[in-house]
Tab-separated table of C-alpha atoms in Angstrom:
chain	number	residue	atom	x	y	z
A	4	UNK	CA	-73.061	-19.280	-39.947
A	5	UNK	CA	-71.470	-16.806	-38.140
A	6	UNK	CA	-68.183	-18.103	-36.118
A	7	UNK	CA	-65.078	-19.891	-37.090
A	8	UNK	CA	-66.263	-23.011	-34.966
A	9	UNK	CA	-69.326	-23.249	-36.995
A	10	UNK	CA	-67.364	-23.452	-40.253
A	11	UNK	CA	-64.566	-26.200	-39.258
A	12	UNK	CA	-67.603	-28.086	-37.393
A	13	UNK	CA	-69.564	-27.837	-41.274
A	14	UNK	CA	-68.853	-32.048	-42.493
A	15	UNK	CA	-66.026	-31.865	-45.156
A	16	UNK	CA	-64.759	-28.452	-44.947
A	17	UNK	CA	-61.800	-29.101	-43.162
A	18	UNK	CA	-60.443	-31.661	-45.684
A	19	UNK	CA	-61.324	-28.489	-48.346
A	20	UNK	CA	-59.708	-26.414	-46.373
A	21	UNK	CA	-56.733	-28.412	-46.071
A	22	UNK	CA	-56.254	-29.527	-49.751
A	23	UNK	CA	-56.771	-26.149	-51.382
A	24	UNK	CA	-54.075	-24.979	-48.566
A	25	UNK	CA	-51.337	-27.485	-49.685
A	26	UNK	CA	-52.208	-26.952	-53.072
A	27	UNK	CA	-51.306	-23.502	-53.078
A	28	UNK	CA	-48.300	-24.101	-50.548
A	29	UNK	CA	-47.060	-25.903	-53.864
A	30	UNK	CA	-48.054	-23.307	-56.503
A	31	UNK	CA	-46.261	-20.874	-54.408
A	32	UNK	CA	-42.996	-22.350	-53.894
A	33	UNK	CA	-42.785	-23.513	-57.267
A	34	UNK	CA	-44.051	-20.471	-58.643
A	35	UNK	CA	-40.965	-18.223	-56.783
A	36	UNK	CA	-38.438	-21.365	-58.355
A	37	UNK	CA	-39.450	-21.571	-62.055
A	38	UNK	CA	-39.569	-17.519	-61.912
A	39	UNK	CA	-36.085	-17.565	-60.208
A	40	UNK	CA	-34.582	-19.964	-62.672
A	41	UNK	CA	-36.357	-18.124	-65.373
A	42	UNK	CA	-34.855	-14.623	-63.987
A	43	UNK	CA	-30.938	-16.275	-63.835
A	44	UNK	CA	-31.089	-17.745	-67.157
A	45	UNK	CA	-32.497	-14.567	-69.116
A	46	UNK	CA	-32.071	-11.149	-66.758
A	47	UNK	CA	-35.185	-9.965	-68.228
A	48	UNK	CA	-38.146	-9.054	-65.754
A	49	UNK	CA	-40.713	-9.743	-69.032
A	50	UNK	CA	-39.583	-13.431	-68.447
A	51	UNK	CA	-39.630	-13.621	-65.127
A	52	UNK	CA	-42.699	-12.513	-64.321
A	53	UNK	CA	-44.613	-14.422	-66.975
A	54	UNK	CA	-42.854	-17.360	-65.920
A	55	UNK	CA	-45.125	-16.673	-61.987
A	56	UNK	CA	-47.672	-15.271	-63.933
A	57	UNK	CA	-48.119	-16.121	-67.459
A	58	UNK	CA	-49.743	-19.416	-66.934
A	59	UNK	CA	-52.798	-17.034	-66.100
A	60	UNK	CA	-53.675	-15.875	-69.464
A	61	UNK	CA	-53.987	-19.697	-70.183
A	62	UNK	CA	-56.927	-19.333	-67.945
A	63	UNK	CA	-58.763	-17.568	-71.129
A	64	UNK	CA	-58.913	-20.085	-73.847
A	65	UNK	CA	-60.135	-23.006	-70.595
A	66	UNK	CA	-62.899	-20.472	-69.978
A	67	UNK	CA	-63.904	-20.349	-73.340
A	68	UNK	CA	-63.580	-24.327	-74.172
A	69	UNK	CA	-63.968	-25.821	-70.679
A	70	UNK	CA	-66.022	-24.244	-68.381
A	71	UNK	CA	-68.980	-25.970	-68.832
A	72	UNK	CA	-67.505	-29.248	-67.686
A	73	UNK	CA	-67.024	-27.384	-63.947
A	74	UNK	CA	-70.853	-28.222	-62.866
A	75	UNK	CA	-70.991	-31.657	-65.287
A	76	UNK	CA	-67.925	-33.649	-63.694
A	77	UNK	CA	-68.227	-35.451	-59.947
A	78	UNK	CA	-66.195	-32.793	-58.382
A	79	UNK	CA	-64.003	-35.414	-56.234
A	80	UNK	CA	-62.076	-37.526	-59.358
A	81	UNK	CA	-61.649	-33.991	-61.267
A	82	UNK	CA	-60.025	-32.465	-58.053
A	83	UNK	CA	-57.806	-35.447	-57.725
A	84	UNK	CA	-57.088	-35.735	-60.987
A	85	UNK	CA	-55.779	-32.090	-61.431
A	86	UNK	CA	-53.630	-32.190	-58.672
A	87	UNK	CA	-51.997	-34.944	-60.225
A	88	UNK	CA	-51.637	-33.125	-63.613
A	89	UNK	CA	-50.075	-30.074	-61.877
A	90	UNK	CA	-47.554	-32.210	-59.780
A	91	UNK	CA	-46.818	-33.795	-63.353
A	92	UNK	CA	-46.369	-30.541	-65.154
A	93	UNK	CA	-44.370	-29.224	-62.164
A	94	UNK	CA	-41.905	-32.158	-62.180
A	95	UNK	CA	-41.229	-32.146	-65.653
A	96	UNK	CA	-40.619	-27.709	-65.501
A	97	UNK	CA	-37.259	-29.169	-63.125
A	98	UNK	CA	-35.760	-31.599	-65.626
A	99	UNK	CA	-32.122	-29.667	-66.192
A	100	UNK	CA	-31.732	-28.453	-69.930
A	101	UNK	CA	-35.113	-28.173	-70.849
A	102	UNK	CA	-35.809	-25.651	-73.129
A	103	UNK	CA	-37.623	-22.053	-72.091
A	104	UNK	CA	-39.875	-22.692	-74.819
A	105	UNK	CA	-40.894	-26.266	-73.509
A	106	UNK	CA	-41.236	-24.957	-69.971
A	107	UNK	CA	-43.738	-21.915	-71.091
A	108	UNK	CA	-45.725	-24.546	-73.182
A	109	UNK	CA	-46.492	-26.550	-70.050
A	110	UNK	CA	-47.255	-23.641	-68.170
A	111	UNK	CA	-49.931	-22.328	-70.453
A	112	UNK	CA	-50.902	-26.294	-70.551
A	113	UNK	CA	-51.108	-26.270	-66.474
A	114	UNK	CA	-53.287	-22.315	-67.002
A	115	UNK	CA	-55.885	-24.116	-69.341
A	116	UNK	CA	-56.428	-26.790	-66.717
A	117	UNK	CA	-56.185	-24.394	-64.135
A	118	UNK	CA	-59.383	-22.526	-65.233
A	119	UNK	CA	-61.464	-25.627	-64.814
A	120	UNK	CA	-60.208	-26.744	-61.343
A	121	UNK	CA	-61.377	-23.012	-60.146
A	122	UNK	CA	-64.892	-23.575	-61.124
A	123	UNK	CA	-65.108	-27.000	-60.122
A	124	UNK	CA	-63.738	-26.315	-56.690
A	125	UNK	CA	-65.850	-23.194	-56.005
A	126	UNK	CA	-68.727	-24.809	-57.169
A	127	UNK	CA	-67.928	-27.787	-54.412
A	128	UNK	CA	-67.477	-25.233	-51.421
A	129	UNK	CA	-71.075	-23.885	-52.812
A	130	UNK	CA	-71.895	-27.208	-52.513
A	131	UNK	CA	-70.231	-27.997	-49.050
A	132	UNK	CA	-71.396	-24.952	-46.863
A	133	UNK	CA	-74.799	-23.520	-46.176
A	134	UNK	CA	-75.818	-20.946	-48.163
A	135	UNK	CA	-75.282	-18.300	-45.179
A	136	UNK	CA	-71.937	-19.356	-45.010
A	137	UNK	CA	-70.276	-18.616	-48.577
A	138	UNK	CA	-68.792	-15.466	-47.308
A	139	UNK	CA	-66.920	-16.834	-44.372
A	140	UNK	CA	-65.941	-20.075	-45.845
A	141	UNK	CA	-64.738	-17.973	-48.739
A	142	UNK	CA	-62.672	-15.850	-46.722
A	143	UNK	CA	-61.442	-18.316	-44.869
A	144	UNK	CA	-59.943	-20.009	-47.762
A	145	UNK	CA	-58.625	-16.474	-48.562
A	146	UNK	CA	-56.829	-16.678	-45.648
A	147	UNK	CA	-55.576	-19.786	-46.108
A	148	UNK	CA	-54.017	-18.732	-49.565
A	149	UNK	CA	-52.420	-15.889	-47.399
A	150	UNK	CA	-50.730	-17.870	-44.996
A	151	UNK	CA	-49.986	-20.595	-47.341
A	152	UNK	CA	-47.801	-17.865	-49.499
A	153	UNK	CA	-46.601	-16.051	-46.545
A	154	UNK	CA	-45.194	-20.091	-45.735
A	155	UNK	CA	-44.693	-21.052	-49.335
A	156	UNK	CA	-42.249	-17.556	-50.322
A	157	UNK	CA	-40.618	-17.734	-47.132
A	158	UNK	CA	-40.147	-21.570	-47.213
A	159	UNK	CA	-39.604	-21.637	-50.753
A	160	UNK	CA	-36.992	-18.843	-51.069
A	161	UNK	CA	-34.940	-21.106	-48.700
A	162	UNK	CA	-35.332	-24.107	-50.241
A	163	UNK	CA	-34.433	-22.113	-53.614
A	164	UNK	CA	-31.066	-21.242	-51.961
A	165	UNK	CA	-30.818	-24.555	-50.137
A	166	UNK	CA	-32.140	-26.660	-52.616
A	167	UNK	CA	-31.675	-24.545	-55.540
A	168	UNK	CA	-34.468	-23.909	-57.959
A	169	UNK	CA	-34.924	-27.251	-59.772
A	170	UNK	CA	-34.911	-28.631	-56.692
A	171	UNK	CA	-37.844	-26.714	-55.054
A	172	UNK	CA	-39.947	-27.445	-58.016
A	173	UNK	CA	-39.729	-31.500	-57.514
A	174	UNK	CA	-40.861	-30.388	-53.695
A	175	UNK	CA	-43.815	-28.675	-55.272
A	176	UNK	CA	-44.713	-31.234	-57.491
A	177	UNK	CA	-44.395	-33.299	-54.104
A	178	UNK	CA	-46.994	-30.851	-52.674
A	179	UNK	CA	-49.562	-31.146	-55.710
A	180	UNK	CA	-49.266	-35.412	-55.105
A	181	UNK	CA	-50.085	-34.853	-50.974
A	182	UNK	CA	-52.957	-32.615	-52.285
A	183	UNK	CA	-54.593	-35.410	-54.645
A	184	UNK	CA	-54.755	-37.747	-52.067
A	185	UNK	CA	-56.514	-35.684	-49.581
A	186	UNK	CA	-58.984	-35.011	-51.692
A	187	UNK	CA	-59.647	-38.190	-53.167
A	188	UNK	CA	-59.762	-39.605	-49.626
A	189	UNK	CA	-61.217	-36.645	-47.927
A	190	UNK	CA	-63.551	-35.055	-49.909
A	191	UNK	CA	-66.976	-37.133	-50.484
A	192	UNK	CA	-68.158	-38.654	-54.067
A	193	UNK	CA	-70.903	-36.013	-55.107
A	194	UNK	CA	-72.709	-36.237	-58.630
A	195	UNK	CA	-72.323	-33.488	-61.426
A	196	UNK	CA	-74.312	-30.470	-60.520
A	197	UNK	CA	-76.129	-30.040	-63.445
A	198	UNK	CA	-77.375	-33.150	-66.252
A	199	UNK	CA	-75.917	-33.127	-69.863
A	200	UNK	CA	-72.729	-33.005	-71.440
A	201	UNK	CA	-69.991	-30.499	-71.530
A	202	UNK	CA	-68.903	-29.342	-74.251
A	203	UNK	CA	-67.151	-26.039	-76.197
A	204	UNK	CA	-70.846	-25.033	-77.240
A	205	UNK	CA	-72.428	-24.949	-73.899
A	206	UNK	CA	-69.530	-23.324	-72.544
A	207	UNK	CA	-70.189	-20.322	-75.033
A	208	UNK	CA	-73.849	-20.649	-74.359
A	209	UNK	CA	-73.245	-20.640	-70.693
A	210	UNK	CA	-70.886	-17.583	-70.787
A	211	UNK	CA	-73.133	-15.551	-72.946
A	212	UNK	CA	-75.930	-16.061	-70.745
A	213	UNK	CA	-74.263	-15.298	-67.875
A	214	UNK	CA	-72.757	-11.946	-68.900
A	215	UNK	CA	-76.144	-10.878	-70.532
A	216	UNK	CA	-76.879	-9.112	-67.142
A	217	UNK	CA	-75.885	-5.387	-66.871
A	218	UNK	CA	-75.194	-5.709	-62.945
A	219	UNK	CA	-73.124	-9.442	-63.252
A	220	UNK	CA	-70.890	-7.479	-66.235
A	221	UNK	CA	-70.230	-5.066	-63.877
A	222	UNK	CA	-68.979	-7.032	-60.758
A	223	UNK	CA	-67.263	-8.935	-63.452
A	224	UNK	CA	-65.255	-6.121	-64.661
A	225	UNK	CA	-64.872	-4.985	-61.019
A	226	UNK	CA	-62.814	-8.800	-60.120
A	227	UNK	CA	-60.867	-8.411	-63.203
A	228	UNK	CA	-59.636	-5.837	-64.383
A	229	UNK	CA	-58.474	-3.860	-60.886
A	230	UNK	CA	-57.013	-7.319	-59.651
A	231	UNK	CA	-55.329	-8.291	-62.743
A	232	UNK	CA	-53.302	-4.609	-63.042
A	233	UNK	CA	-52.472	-5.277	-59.202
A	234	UNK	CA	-50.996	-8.065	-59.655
A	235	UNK	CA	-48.732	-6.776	-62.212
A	236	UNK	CA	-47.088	-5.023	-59.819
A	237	UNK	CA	-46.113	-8.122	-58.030
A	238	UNK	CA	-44.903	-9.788	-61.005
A	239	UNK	CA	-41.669	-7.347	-60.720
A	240	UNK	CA	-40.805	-8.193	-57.083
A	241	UNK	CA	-38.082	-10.153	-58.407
A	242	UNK	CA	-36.819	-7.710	-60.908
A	243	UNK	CA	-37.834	-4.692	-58.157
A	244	UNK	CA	-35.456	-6.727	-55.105
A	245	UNK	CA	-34.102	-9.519	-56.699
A	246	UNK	CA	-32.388	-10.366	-53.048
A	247	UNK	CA	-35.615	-9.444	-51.055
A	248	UNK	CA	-38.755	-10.930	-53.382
A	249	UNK	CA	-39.629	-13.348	-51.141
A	250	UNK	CA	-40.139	-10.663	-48.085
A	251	UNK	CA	-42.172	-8.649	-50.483
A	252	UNK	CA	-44.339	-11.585	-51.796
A	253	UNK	CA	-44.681	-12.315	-47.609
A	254	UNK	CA	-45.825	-9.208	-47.123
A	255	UNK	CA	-48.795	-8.964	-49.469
A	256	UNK	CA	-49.739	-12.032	-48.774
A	257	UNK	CA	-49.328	-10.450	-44.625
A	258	UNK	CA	-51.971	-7.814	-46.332
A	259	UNK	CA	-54.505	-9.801	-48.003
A	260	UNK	CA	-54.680	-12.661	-44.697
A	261	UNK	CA	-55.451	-9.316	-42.881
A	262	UNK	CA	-58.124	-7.706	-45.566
A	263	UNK	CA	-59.640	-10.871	-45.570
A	264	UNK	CA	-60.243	-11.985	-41.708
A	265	UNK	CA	-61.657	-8.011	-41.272
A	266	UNK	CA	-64.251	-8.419	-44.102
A	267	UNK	CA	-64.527	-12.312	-43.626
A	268	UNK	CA	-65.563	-12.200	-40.025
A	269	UNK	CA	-65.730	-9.008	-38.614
A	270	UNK	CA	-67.539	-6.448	-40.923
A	271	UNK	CA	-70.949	-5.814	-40.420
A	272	UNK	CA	-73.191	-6.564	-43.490
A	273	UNK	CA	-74.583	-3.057	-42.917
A	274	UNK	CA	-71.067	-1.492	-43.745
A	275	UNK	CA	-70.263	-3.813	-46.658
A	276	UNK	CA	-71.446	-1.307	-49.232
A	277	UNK	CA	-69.554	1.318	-47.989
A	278	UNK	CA	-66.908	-0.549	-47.666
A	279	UNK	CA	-66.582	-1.808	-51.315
A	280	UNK	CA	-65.542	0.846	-53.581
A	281	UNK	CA	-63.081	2.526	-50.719
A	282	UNK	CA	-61.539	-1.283	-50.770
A	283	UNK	CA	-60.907	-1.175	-54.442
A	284	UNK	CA	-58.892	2.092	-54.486
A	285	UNK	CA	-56.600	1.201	-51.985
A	286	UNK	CA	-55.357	-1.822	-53.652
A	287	UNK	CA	-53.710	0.033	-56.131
A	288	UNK	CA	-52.969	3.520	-54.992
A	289	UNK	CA	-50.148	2.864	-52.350
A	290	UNK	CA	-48.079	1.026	-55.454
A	291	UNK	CA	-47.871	5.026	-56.950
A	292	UNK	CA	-45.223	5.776	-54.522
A	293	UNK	CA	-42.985	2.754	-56.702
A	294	UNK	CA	-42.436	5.427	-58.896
A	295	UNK	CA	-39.966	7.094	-56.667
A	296	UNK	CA	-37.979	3.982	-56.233
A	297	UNK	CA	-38.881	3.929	-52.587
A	298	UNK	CA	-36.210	1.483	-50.085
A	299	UNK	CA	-37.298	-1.947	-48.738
A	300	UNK	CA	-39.268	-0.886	-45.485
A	301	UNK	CA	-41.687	1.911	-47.475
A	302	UNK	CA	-41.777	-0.519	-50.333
A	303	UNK	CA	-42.994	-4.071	-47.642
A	304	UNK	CA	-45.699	-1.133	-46.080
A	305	UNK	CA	-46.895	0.063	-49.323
A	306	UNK	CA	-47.426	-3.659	-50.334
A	307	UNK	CA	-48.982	-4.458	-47.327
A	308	UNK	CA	-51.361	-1.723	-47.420
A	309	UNK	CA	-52.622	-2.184	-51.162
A	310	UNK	CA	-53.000	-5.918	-50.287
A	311	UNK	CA	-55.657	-4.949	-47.609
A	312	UNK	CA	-57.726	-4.127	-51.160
A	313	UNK	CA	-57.862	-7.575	-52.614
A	314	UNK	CA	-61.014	-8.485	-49.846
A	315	UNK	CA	-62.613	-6.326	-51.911
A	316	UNK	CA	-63.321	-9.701	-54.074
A	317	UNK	CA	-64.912	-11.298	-51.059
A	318	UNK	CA	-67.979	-8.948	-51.716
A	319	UNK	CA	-67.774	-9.064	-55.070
A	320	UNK	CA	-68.144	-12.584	-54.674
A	321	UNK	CA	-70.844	-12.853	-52.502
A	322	UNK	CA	-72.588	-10.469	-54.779
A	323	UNK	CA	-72.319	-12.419	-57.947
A	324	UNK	CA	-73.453	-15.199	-56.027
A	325	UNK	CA	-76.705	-13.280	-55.429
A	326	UNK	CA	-77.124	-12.847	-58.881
A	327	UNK	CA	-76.794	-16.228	-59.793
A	328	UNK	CA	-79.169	-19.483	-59.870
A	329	UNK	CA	-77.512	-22.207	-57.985
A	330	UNK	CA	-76.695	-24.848	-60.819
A	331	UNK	CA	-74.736	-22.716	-62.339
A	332	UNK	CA	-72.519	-21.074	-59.430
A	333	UNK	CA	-69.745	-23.524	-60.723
A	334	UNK	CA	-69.382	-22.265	-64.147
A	335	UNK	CA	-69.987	-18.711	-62.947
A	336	UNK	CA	-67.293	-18.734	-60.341
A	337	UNK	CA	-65.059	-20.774	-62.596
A	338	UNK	CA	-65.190	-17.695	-65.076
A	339	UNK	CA	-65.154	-15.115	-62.225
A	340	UNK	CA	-61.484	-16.891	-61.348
A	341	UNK	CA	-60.561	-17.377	-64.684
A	342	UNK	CA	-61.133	-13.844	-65.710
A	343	UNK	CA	-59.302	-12.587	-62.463
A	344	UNK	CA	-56.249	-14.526	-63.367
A	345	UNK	CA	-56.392	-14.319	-67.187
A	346	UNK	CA	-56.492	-10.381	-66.304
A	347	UNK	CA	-53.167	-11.132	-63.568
A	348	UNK	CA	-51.456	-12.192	-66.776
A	349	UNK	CA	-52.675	-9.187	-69.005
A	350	UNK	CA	-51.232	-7.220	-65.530
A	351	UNK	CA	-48.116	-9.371	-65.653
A	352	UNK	CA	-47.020	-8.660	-69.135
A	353	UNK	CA	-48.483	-4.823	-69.133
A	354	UNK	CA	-45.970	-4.290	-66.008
A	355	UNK	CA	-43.178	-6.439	-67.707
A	356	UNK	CA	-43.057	-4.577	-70.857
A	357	UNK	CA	-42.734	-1.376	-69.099
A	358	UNK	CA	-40.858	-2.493	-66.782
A	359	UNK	CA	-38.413	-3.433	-69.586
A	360	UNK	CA	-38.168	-0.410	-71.061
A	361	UNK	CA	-38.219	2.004	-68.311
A	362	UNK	CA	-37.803	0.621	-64.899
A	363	UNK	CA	-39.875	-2.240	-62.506
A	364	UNK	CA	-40.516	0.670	-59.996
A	365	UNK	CA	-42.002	2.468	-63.100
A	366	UNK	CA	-43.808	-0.493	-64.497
A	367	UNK	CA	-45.646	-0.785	-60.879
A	368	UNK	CA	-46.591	2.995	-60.773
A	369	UNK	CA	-48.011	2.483	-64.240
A	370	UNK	CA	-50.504	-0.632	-63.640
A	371	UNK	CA	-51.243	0.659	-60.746
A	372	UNK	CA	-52.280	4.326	-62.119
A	373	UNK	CA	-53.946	2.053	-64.961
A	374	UNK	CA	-56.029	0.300	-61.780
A	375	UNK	CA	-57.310	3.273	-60.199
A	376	UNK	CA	-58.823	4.571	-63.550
A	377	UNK	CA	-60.627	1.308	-64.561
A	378	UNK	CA	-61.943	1.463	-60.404
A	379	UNK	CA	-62.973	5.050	-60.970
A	380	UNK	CA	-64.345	4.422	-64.341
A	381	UNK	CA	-66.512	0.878	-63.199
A	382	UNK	CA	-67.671	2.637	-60.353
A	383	UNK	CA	-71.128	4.040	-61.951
A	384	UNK	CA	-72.143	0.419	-63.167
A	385	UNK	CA	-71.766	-0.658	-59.774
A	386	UNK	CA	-73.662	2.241	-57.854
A	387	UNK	CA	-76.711	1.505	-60.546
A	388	UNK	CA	-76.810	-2.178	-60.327
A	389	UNK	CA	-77.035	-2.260	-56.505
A	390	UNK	CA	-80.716	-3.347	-56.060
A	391	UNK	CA	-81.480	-4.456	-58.926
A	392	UNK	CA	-81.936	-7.799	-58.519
A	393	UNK	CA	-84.152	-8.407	-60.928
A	394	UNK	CA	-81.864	-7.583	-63.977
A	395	UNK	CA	-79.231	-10.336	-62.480
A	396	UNK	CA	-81.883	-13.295	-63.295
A	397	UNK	CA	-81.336	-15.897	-65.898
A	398	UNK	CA	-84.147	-15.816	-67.550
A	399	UNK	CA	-85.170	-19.885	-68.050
A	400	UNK	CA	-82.366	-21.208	-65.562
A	401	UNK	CA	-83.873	-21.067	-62.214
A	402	UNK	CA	-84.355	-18.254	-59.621
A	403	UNK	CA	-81.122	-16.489	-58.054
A	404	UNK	CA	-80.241	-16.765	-54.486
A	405	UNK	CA	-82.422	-14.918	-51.271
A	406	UNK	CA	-83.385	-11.123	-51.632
A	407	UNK	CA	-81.757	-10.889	-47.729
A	408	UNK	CA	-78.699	-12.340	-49.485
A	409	UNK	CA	-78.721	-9.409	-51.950
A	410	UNK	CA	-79.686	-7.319	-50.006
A	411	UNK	CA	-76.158	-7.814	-47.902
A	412	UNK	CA	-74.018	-7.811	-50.828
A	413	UNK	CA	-72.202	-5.014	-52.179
A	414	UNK	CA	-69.894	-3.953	-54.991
């Protein structure tokens, strides 16, 4: 599967496509209101940007406890029903007077669920596509959660000033209700992937298993860490332009739609593994110039630029798929996503703290500079688990995807 056509023409997708892209149409908008409303009621950027981001490190104890429900639930009723609880949680986060401490409980309620709904909807486009076609789908919806957020900060910051902030969140929560019932009528009734029953013990089981391969720790590592410090820098685009957040929240999203369509569609497979570790270093070194406090236009280009980096996940991607048997892609992409986003709310409150006690253009330098070392310092792993395949088996759990599939992944 090589084209565009070929995808959309692939049974399903398009009702994937189009439910994942509302849903994060609603997360975004929402996101920009509760960390508005969170920003005007306290003035601290700490706040603020866990409010957008905090819900993430939520996303550790549901990949500890839950994961192991992502490939034992029909995939359909737990998509629905997720959407519902998010357009739940988001309605009640607008009721006016309720307390900061109530609205950060639900969020880190939403981040638990949030870490299950990854795996199980991975696991589905696994599922959905040919096995050719991961990469492409995958980048596809990549670009779909870059347009949706170039849409969703642009819309949403007007609706915030139209609407005001509470009143932008009931629109999301609207949003999260119109993406339930696509995919409950959409999306087809498939069985659980895999037999048994989930519980907190097979999750641990499941996780221990799959990071007792050398080359999966290491592409792990590679989608977490990097990622997570990256997005700590946009956490402070509200405390960096409080007037102009929304134009820089555009713009990476401008970057990563870009990134994404060049490696999606366009890269060779021959220059993937070139491309990998080049990928990683520029998502975080054009946020070093935030140090200087640079004005709006070098500040949108910088972000632009670094977001280019994030398709460096798209091969990361692929290449843990490689590594890993089919019935349990779900619960290894569910912790690939929750790790990425537990790690964007380690990022979030690394920047905010410094960010508090220096400056947000100084926070940014400093996750970034903290980025590039992990990237520099992972980069090893990565050169000596290229190839070898047979160290990414689980031993007892089935056999791991084609050699030709490895053999076009990268790190």
């Amino acid at each position: 599967m090589r084209t565009y056509r070929e995808l959309f023409r692939t049974p399903e997708f398009l009702f994937f496509f189009t439910t994942v892209s509302v849903q994060v149409a609603a997360q975004t908008a929402a996101g920009l209101a509760l960390g508005t409303l969170v920003y005007a009621a306290t003035g601290s950027p700490l706040l603020s940007a866990l409010a957008m981001f905090g819900p993430s490190l939520a996303q550790v104890a549901g990949a500890l406890t839950l994961l192991s429900a992502a490939d034992r639930l029909p995939p359909r009723a737990t998509l629905t029903g997720l959407a519902l609880l998010f357009a739940l949680g988001t309605g009640v986060q607008a009721v006016p007077g309720l307390p900061l401490w109530a609205a950060f409980t639900v969020l880190l309620g939403l981040g638990v669920a949030s870490s299950l709904g990854g795996g199980v909807r991975y696991g589905l486009l696994n599922e959905i596509l040919p096995q050719r076609g991961f990469l492409l789908g995958r980048s596809v919806l990549n670009m779909a959660v870059g347009t949706m957020q170039i849409l969703g900060f642009a819309v949403g910051g007007v609706l915030v000033t139209a609407l005001s902030a509470r009143g932008t969140l009931l629109v999301g929560a609207a949003l999260y209700v119109v993406a339930a019932a696509l995919a409950r009528f959409g999306l087809t009734a498939r069985p659980p992937r895999a037999s048994g029953r989930a519980s907190v013990r097979e999750t641990w089981r499941t996780n221990a298993l799959l990071w007792s391969s050398a080359p999966r720790r290491s592409v792990y590592l590679a989608l977490w860490v990097p990622n997570g410090m990256v997005v700590g820098c946009e956490s402070l685009y509200i405390a960096y332009a409080p007037a102009h957040a929304g134009l820089l929240f555009a713009c990476g999203a401008l970057g990563m739609l870009t990134g994404d369509a060049l490696v999606g569609r366009f890269v060779p497979g021959r220059w993937r593994a070139r491309l990998g570790a080049p990928l990683r270093l520029l998502l975080a070194a054009p946020y070093l110039v935030f140090a200087l406090n640079p004005g709006l236009p070098v500040a949108m280009v910088a972000v632009v630029l670094a977001s280019v980096g994030f398709s460096a996940s798209l091969l990361l991607q692929e290449r843990l798929m490689a590594l890993t048997p089919e019935e349990l892609s779900g619960h290894a992409l569910g912790l690939s996503s929750s790790g990425m986003l537990a790690m964007q709310g380690v990022g979030a409150a690394v920047a905010g703290s410094v960010a508090q006690l220096t400056s947000p253009g100084t926070g940014m330098a400093a996750v970034a500079a903290l980025s590039l070392a992990v990237t520099v310092a992972l980069a090893p792993g990565l050169r000596a688990g290229r190839g070898r395949e047979a160290e990414g088996r689980l031993q007892g759990e089935g056999s791991p995807r084609t050699t030709e599939t490895k053999e076009t992944t990268t790190s």
